[in-house]
Structure formats: structure tokens, C-alpha cells
Coordinates of C-alpha atoms in Angstrom, one line a residue:
X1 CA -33.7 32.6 -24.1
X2 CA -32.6 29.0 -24.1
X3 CA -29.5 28.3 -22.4
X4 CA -26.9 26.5 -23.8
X5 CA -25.9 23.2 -22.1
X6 CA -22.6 22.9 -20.5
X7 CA -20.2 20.2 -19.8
X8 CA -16.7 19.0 -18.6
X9 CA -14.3 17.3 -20.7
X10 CA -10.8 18.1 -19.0
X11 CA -9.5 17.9 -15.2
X12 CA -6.1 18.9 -13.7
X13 CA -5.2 18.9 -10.1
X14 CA -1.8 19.3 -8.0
X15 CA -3.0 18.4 -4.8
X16 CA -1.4 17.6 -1.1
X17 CA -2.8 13.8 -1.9
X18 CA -1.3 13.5 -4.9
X19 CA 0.3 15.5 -8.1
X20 CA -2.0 14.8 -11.0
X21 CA -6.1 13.5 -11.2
X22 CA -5.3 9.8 -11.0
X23 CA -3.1 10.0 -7.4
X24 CA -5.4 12.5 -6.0
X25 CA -8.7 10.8 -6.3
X26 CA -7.2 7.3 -5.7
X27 CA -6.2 9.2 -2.3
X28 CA -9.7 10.1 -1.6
X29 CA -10.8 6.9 -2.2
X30 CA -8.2 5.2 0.1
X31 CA -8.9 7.7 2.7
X32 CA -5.5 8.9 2.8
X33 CA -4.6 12.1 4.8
X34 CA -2.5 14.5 3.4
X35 CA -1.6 16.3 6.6
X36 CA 1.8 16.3 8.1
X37 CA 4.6 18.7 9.8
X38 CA 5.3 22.3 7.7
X39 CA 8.9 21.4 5.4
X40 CA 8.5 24.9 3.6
X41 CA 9.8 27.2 6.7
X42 CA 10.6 26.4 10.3
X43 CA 6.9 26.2 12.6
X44 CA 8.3 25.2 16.1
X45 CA 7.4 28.6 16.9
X46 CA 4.1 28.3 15.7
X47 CA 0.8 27.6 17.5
X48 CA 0.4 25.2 14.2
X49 CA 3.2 23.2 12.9
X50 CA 1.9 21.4 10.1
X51 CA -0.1 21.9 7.5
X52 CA -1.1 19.6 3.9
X53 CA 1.6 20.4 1.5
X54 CA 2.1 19.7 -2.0
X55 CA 4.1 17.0 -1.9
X56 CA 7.4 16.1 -4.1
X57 CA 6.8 19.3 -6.1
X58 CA 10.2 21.1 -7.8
X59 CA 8.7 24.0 -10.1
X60 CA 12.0 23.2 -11.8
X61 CA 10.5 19.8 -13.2
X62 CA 8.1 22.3 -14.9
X63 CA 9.1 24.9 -15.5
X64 CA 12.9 26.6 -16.8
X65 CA 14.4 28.8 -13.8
X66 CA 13.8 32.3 -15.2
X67 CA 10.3 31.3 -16.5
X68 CA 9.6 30.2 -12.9
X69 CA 11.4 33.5 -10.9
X70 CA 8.5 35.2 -12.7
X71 CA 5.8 33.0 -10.8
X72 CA 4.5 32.9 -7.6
X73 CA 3.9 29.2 -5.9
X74 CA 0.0 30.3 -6.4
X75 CA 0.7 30.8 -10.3
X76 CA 2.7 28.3 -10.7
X77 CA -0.2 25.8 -9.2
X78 CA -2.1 26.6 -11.3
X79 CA -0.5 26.4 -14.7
X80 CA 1.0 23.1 -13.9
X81 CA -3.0 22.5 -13.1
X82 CA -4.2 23.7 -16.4
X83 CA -1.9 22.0 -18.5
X84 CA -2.8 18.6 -16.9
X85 CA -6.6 20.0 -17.6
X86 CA -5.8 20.9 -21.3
X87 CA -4.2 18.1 -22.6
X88 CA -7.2 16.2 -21.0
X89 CA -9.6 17.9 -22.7
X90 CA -7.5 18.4 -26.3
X91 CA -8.2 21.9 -26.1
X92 CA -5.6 23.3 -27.9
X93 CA -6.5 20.9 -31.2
X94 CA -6.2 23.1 -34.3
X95 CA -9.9 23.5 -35.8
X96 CA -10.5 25.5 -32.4
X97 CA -10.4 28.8 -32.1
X98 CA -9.3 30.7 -29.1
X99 CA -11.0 33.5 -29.4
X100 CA -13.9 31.3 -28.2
X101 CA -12.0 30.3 -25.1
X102 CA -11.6 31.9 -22.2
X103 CA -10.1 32.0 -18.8
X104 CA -11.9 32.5 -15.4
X105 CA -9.7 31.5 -12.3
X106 CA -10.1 31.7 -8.5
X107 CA -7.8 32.7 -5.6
X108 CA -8.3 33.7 -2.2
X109 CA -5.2 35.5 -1.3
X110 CA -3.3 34.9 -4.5
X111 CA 1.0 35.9 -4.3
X112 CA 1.1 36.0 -0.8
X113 CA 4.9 34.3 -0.9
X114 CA 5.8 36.9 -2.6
X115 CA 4.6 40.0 -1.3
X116 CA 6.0 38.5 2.3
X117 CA 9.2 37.7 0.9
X118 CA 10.1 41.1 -0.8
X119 CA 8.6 43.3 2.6
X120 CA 10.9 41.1 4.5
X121 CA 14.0 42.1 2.3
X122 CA 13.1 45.3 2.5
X123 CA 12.4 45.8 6.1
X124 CA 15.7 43.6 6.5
X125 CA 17.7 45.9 4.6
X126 CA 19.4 49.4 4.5
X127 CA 16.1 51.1 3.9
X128 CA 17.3 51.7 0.2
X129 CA 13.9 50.2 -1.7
X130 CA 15.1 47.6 -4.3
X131 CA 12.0 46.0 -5.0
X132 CA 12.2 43.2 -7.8
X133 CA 10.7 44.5 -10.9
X134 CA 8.0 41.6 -10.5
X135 CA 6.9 41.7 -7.6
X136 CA 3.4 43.2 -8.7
X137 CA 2.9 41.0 -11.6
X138 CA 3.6 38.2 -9.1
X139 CA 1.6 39.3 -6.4
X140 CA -1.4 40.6 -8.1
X141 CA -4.5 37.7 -7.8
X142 CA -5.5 37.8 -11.4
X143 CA -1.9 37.0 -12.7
X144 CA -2.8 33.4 -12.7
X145 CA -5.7 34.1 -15.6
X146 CA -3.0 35.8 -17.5
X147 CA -0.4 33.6 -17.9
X148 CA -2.4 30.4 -18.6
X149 CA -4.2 32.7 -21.6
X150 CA -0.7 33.8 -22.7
X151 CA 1.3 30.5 -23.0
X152 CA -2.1 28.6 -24.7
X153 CA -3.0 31.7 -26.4
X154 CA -6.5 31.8 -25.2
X155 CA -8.2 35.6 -25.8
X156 CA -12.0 35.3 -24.8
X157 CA -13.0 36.2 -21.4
X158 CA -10.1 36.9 -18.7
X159 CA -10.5 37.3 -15.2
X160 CA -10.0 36.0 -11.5
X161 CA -12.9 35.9 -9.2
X162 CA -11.7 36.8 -5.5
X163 CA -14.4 35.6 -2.4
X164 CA -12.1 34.2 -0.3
X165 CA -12.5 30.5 0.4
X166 CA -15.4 30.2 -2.2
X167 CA -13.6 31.8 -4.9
X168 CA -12.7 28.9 -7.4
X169 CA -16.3 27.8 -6.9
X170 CA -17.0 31.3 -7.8
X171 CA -14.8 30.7 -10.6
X172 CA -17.0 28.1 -12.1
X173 CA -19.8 29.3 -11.6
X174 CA -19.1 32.5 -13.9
X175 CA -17.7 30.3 -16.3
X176 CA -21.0 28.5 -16.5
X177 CA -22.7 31.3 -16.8
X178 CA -21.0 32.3 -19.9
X179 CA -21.3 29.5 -21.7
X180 CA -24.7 28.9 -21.0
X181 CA -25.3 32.4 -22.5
X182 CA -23.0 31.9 -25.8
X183 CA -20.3 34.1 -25.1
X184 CA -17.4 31.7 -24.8
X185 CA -17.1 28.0 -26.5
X186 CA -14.9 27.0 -23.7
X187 CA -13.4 28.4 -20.3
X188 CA -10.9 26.8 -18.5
X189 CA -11.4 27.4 -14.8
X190 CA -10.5 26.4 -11.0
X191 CA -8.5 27.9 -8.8
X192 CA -5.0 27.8 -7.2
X193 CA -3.7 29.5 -3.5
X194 CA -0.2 28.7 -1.8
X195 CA -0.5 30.6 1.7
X196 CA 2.0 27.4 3.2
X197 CA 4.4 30.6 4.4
X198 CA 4.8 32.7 7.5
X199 CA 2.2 34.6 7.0
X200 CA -0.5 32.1 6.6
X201 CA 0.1 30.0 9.1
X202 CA 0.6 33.0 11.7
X203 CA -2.2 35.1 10.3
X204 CA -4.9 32.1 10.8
X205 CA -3.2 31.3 13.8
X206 CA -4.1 34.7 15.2
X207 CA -7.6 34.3 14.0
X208 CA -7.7 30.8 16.0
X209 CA -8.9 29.4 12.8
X210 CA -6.5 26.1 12.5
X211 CA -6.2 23.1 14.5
X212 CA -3.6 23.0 17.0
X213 CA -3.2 19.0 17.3
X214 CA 0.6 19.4 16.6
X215 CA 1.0 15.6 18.2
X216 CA -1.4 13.8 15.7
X217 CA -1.0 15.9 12.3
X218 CA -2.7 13.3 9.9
X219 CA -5.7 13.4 12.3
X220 CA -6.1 17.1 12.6
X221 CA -8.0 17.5 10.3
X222 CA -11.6 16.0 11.5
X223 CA -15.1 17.4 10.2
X224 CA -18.0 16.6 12.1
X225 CA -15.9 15.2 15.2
X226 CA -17.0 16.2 18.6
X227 CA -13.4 17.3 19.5
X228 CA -12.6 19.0 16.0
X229 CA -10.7 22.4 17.2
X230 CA -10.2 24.2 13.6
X231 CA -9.2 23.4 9.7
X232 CA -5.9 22.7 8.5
X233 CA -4.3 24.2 5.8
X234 CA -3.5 23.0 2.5
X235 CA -2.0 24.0 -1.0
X236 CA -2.7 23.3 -4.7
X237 CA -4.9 24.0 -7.5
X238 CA -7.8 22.6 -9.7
X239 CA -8.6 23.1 -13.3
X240 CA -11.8 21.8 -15.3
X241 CA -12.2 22.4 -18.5
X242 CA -16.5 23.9 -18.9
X243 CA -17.5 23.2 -22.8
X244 CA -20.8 24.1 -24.7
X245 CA -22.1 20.8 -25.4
X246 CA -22.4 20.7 -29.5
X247 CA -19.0 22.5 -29.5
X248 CA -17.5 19.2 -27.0
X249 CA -19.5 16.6 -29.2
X250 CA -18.5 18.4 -32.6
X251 CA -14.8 17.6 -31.8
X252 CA -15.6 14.4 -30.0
X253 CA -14.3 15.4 -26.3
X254 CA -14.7 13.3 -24.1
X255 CA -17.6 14.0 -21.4
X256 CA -16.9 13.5 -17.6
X257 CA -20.4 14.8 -16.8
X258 CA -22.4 17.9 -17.3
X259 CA -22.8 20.7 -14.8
X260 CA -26.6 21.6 -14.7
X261 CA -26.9 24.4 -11.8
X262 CA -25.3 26.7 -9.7
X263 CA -26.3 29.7 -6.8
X264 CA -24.1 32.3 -5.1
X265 CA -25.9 34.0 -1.9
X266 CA -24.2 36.3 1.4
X267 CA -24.9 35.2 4.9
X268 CA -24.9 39.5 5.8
X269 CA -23.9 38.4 9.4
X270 CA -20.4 38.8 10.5
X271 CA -16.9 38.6 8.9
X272 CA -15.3 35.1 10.0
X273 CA -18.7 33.2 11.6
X274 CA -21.3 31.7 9.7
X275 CA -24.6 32.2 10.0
X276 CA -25.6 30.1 13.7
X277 CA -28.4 29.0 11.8
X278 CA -27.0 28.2 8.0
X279 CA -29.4 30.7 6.4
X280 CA -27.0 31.9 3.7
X281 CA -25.9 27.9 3.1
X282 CA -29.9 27.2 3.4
X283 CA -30.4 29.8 0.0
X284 CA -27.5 29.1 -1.7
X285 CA -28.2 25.3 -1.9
X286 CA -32.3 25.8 -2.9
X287 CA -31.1 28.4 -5.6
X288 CA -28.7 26.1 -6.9
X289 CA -31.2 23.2 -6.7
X290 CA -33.8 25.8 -8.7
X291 CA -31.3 26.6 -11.1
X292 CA -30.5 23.1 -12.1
X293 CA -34.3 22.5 -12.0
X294 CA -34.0 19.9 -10.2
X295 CA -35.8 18.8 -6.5
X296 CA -34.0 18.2 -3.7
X297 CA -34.3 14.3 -3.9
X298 CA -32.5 14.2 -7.6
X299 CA -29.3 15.0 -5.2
X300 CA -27.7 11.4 -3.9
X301 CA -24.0 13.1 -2.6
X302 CA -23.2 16.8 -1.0
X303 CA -19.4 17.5 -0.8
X304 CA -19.9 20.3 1.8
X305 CA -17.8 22.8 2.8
X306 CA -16.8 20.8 6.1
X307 CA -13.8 23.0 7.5
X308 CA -13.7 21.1 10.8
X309 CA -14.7 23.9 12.6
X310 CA -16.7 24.0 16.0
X311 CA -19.2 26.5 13.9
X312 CA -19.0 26.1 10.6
X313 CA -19.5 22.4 10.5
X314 CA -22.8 22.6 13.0
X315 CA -24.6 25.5 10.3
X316 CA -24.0 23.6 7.0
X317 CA -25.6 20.5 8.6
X318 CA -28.8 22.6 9.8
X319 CA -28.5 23.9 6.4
X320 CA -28.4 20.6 5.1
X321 CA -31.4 19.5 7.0
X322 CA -33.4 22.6 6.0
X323 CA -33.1 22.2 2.1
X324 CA -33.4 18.3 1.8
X325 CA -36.0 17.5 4.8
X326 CA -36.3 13.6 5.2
X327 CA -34.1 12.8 1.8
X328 CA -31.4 14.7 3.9
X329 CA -31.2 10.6 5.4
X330 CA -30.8 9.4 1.8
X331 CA -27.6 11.4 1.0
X332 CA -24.5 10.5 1.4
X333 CA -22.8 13.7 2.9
X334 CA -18.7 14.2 3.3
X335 CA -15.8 16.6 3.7
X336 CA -12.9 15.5 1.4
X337 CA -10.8 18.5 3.7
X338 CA -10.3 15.7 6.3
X339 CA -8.2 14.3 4.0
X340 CA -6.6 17.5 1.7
X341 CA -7.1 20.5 4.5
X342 CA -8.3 23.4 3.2
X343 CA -6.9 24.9 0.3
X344 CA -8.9 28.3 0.7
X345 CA -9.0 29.4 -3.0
X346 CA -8.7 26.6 -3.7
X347 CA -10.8 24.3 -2.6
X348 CA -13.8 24.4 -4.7
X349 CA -11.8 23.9 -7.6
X350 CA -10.7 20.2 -6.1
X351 CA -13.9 19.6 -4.5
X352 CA -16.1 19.9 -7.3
X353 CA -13.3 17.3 -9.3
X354 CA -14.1 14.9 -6.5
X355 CA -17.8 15.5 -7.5
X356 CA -17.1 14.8 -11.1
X357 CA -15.2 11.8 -10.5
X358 CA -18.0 10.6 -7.8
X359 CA -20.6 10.6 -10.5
X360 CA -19.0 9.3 -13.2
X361 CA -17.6 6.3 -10.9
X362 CA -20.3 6.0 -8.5
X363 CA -18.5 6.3 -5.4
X364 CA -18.3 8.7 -2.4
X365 CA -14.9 9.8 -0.9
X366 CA -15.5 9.7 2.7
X367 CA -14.9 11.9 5.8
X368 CA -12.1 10.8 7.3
X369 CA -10.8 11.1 11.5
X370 CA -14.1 10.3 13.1
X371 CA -14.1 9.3 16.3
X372 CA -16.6 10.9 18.5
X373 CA -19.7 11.8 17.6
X374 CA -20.5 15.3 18.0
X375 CA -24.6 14.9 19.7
X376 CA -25.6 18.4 18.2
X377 CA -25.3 16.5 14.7
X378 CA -28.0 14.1 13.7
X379 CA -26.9 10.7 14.1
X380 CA -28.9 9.0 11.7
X381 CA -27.2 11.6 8.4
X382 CA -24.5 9.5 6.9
X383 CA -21.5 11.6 6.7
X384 CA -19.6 8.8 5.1
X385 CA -17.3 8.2 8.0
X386 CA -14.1 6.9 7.5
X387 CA -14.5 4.5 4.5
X388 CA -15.6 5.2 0.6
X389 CA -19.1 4.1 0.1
X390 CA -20.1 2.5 -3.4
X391 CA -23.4 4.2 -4.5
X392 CA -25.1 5.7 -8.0
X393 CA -24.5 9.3 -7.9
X394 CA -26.9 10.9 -10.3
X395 CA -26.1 14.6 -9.2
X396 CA -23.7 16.0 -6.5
X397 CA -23.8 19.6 -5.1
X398 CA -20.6 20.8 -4.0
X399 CA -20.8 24.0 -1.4
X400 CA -18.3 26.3 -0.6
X401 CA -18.4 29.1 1.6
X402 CA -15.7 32.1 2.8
X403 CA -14.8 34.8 4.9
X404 CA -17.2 37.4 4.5
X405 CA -19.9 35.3 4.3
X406 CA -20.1 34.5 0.7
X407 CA -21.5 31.4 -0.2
X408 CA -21.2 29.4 -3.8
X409 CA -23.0 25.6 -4.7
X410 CA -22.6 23.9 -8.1
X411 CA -24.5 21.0 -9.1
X412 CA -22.8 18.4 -11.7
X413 CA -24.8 15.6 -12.7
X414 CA -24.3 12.1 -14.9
X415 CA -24.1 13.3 -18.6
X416 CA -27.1 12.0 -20.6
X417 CA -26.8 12.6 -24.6

């Protein structure tokens, strides 16, 4: 069969750089870090004791208070997301019809607030369990899906993809994949995670997964870095809006650009570590590259997955190397998590936005925090250190990989009629 083409004509973001799509990607532009001590509970006991919040954010400027007791932070992300998203793309214009639209969303860990909040009361009280009536609906990960179909009234396919960090990237991908196949004229996807808490912060302490630079917050955060000693955490959500491309131009949407491939592979190694030598980033990238048909040297930007990790960072650039042999020099290569941390199930969701907006502007974010060169990592790549580099960006892969060893890479390229 042919597959239908597939583009994006909405955006939405509530990121730690900035609260809609105009602040955030100014942000990465500027090189601004969006890193700095934990407000939402009290770290000076913690190993970390900051993190990239969302910042200025009262769910009472968006919601009415008993709408928003029924939300999670992680739901209410991403509905404040999707709206942005929506009214971006006109999707709720009368002559369409929702049956045609549907919802695929992404979170890692989804209500986590909540279910650490209500065993805490419990624990803390007389051992009588008064559990609030929605703690389920607001813990449960595919909530999110749910309430964005029910207040835009949305009824074709409804789910949340769960892999961890790559989950929003998952997201897309399935939401690709239905369109391209005719089942949906529409799906508004991303993801959304709010693990700011306790738990987060002590749970990937204990896994010595974060940076510990508690004296230099805004620099912790440093992919690629010889001294790099873990990610920091962030918060948020992204939304796009993925349209079949007669339905976008029969209404006249607008078109930021059109996504063309995509590839989801599994390292099958270990549970936290990548693969020492990339292979599941090595396959994931070529399949995506295949599926876009495409060559490697149609690519001119990767956003990679760049945690800031001792590891992770070192297998995604022998990855890197493997797929795009000598045009691996021509790329321009950067991790916008030196400047938003890592927002888990998230992250794909705002990384693939900063793809969009890097094609249709022609500039790369950079990779913020360098220093030191790390000398197990190619010199000559440019990894866009520190500054925004003006370029034409005819395609950019975005990867994102999680725990578990799940891997995810979309392609989005300049829209051509």
C-alpha cells in the first residue's frame, strides 16, 4: 500500500525554559539553562538539590480548583500543552470531525506526586485507609490521553505509550504510523512527566543517575563534557499536532514541516546501561534513516539523546559515527538537555519541537556547559558547543533512548508541496 504522508501543523510546550513555544525555543537559541535549586519540597538532604523546574507555573491560572484536585502535575502538563498545540493547529474548527482524531501520549512514570502523596498520608496516619477517591484516575499513566480526548471531544484512537525515557518519542511514532496507514486524520501527541518530588529525586539519586554539582546548578547539566557526572532532572510536556497531508491542506493548516521516518529497536543488554558499543542506537538510527528513505547524508542536525552521562553520552556518539561514516563531520550534533535537563517522558516530545523549529528556521540549538573536552569523543564532530549555529536543516533525527534499553529516532524534514 501507499502510505499516506504526514505532517505537523500545531506545537505546545510547558517547559523549564519557558511556558509556551515562543519562550522555550528563544531559550534554546540563547543558550539559556534552566537548572537551578528544587522550590517544590526541601533537598538539603538530598545527594541532588536542584533540578529544572517549570517555572512561574500556578495550575490555578488554568485551570478552576476542583477541576485541577482531579489532576496530577503530569496531567495537568500536558493539557495545558495540548491546548497551546490545538489552538495552533485550529484543530477543533467545525468541518472536522473527531472521530478522525485521535490521542496517543507518552509518560514515563506518569502520577508519581500523587501516588507518593496519598502512601504518605496513609503511612502517616491512624492506619484507617482513607484513600481519596481519585487517586487511581490520577495516578494511572494513560489518564493524560483521557482527559485531553474528553474536554476536546476527540474519539479515534486513545492510548499512552509507556518506555520510559523514550516514551513520548514512542508516542509519535505510533501516531505516525496511524496516519500513514489511514486510520486517524489527525493525533495529537507528545508526552508530559512531573517526577520534581521526593521520590524522583531520591529514587535517581539511589541509582547515581543525576549530577551532584549542587555548587554550580545551571552548569550541571553538561553532555559531552569530560567531567559530566549524571543528568539533571526536569519537568514539562510537549504536544504536536501529526496531520494527513490533504486533510492539513484541505482546511489550510498551516505546515511546520513533515515527519518522513521513524525506528524503534532494544539494546537486549542490561536494565539502566547502554549498550558500551551503541548497537541498539546504531539500528535504531539506520531503520529510521530506511524508513524515511533517505541516506545518511540527507541528515544536516541529530538532537541526540545526550543525558550527560559518563556512558550514555560515549555510545550514542560511536553510534553516531557508525551510521553516518565521514558525513558524521558534516552534522551538526547537540543535546538541548544541557539546557532543559531531562524530562524522562518527556523529553522526546520537546526535543523533536526543537527539531521542528530547527528546520523550519535553519538554526541549531547548541549544547551548552562545555568546557573540557572529553578525549574518548572525536574532536573534529561538531557538537555545537555553547553557541546556536545558523545552518540549512533539510532533515533532523531526533533519538531518544530509556531504561530498559528501548530506543526510538524520528526524522522530520523541510515540508515540500
Amino acid at each position: 500500500m501507499e502510505f499516506k504522508r504526514v505532517v505537523i501543523t500545531g506545537l505546545g510546550v510547558l517547559t523549564p525554559l519557558g511556558n509556551n513555544l515562543d519562550d522555550y525555543w528563544n531559550g534554546l537559541i540563547n543558550g539559556e539553562s534552566g537548572s537551578a535549586p528544587i522550590t517544590r519540597f526541601d533537598a538539603s538532604k538530598f545527594k541532588t538539590q536542584f533540578a529544572c523546574e517549570v517555572k512561574g507555573f500556578d495550575p490555578m491560572d488554568y485551570f478552576d480548583r476542583k477541576e485541577a484536585r482531579k489532576m496530577d502535575p503530569f496531567t495537568q502538563y500536558a493539557m495545558i500543552a495540548t491546548d497551546q498545540a490545538v489552538e495552533d493547529a485550529n484543530l477543533n474548527e467545525d468541518r472536522i470531525s473527531k472521530d478522525r482524531i485521535g490521542v496517543i501520549w507518552g509518560s514515563g512514570i506518569g502520577g508519581l506526586k500523587t501516588f507518593q502523596d496519598e502512601c504518605q498520608a496513609f503511612i502517616e496516619g491512624d492506619g484507617t485507609p482513607r484513600f481519596n477517591p481519585f487517586f487511581i484516575p490520577k495516578m494511572i499513566v494513560d489518564i493524560a490521553a483521557g482527559h485531553i480526548s474528553i474536554k476536546h471531544g476527540y474519539r479515534g484512537p486513545n492510548f499512552v505509550t509507556v518506555s520510559a525515557c523514550a516514551s513520548s518519542t514512542n508516542a509519535m511514532i505510533d501516531a505516525f504510523t496511524y496516519i500513514r496507514l489511514g486510520k486517524a486524520d489527525a493525533i495529537v501527541t507528545g508526552g508530559s512527566e512531573a517526577a520534581v518530588n521526593e521520590s524522583g529525586v531520591g529514587g535517581f539519586n539511589a541509582l547515581k543517575a543525576l549530577s551532584t554539582n549542587n555548587e554550580n546548578a545551571a552548569r550541571a547539566s553538561r553532555p559531552f563534557d569530560k567531567t559530566r557526572d549524571g543528568f539533571v532532572l526536569g519537568e514539562g510536556a510537549g504536544c504536536l499536532v501529526l496531520e494527513e497531508l490533504e486533510h492539513a491542506k484541505a482546511r489550510g493548516a498551516k505546515i511546520y514541516a513533515e515527519v518522513v521516518g521513524s525506528a524503534l529497536t532494544a539494546d537486549a543488554y542490561h536494565m539502566t546501561a547502554p549498550h558500551p558499543e551503541g548497537l541498539g542506537a546504531t539500528n535504531v538510527m539506520k531503520l529510521a534513516i530506511e524508513d524515511a528513505g533517505m541516506q545518511p547524508e540527507d541528515i544536516d542536525y541529530v538532537n541526540v539523546h545526550g543525558t550527560s552521562t559518563p556512558l550514555g553520552d560515549i555510545a550514542e556518539i560511536k553510534a553516531i559515527l557508525e551510521v553516518f561514516g565521514e558525513h558524521a563531520y558534516n552534522l551538526n550534533i547537540s543535546s538541548t538537555k544541557s539546557m532543559t535537563g531531562h524530562l524522562l517522558g518527556a523529553a522526546g516530545a520537546i526535543e523533536a519541537i526543537a527539531c521542528v523549529k530547527s528546520v523550519q528556521e535553519d538554526i541549531v540549538p547548541p549544547t551548552i556547559n562545555h568546557s573540557e573536552s572529553d578525549p574518548e569523543i572525536d574532536p573534529k564532530l561538531n557538537l555545537t558547543f555553547n553557541k546556536a549555529e545558523k545552518r540549512t536543516v533539510r532533515a533532523a533525527l531526533s533519538n531518544t533512548f530509556g531504561f530498559g534499553g528501548h530506543n526510538t529516532s524520528v526524522i522530520v524534514k523541510k515540508y515540500v508541496g
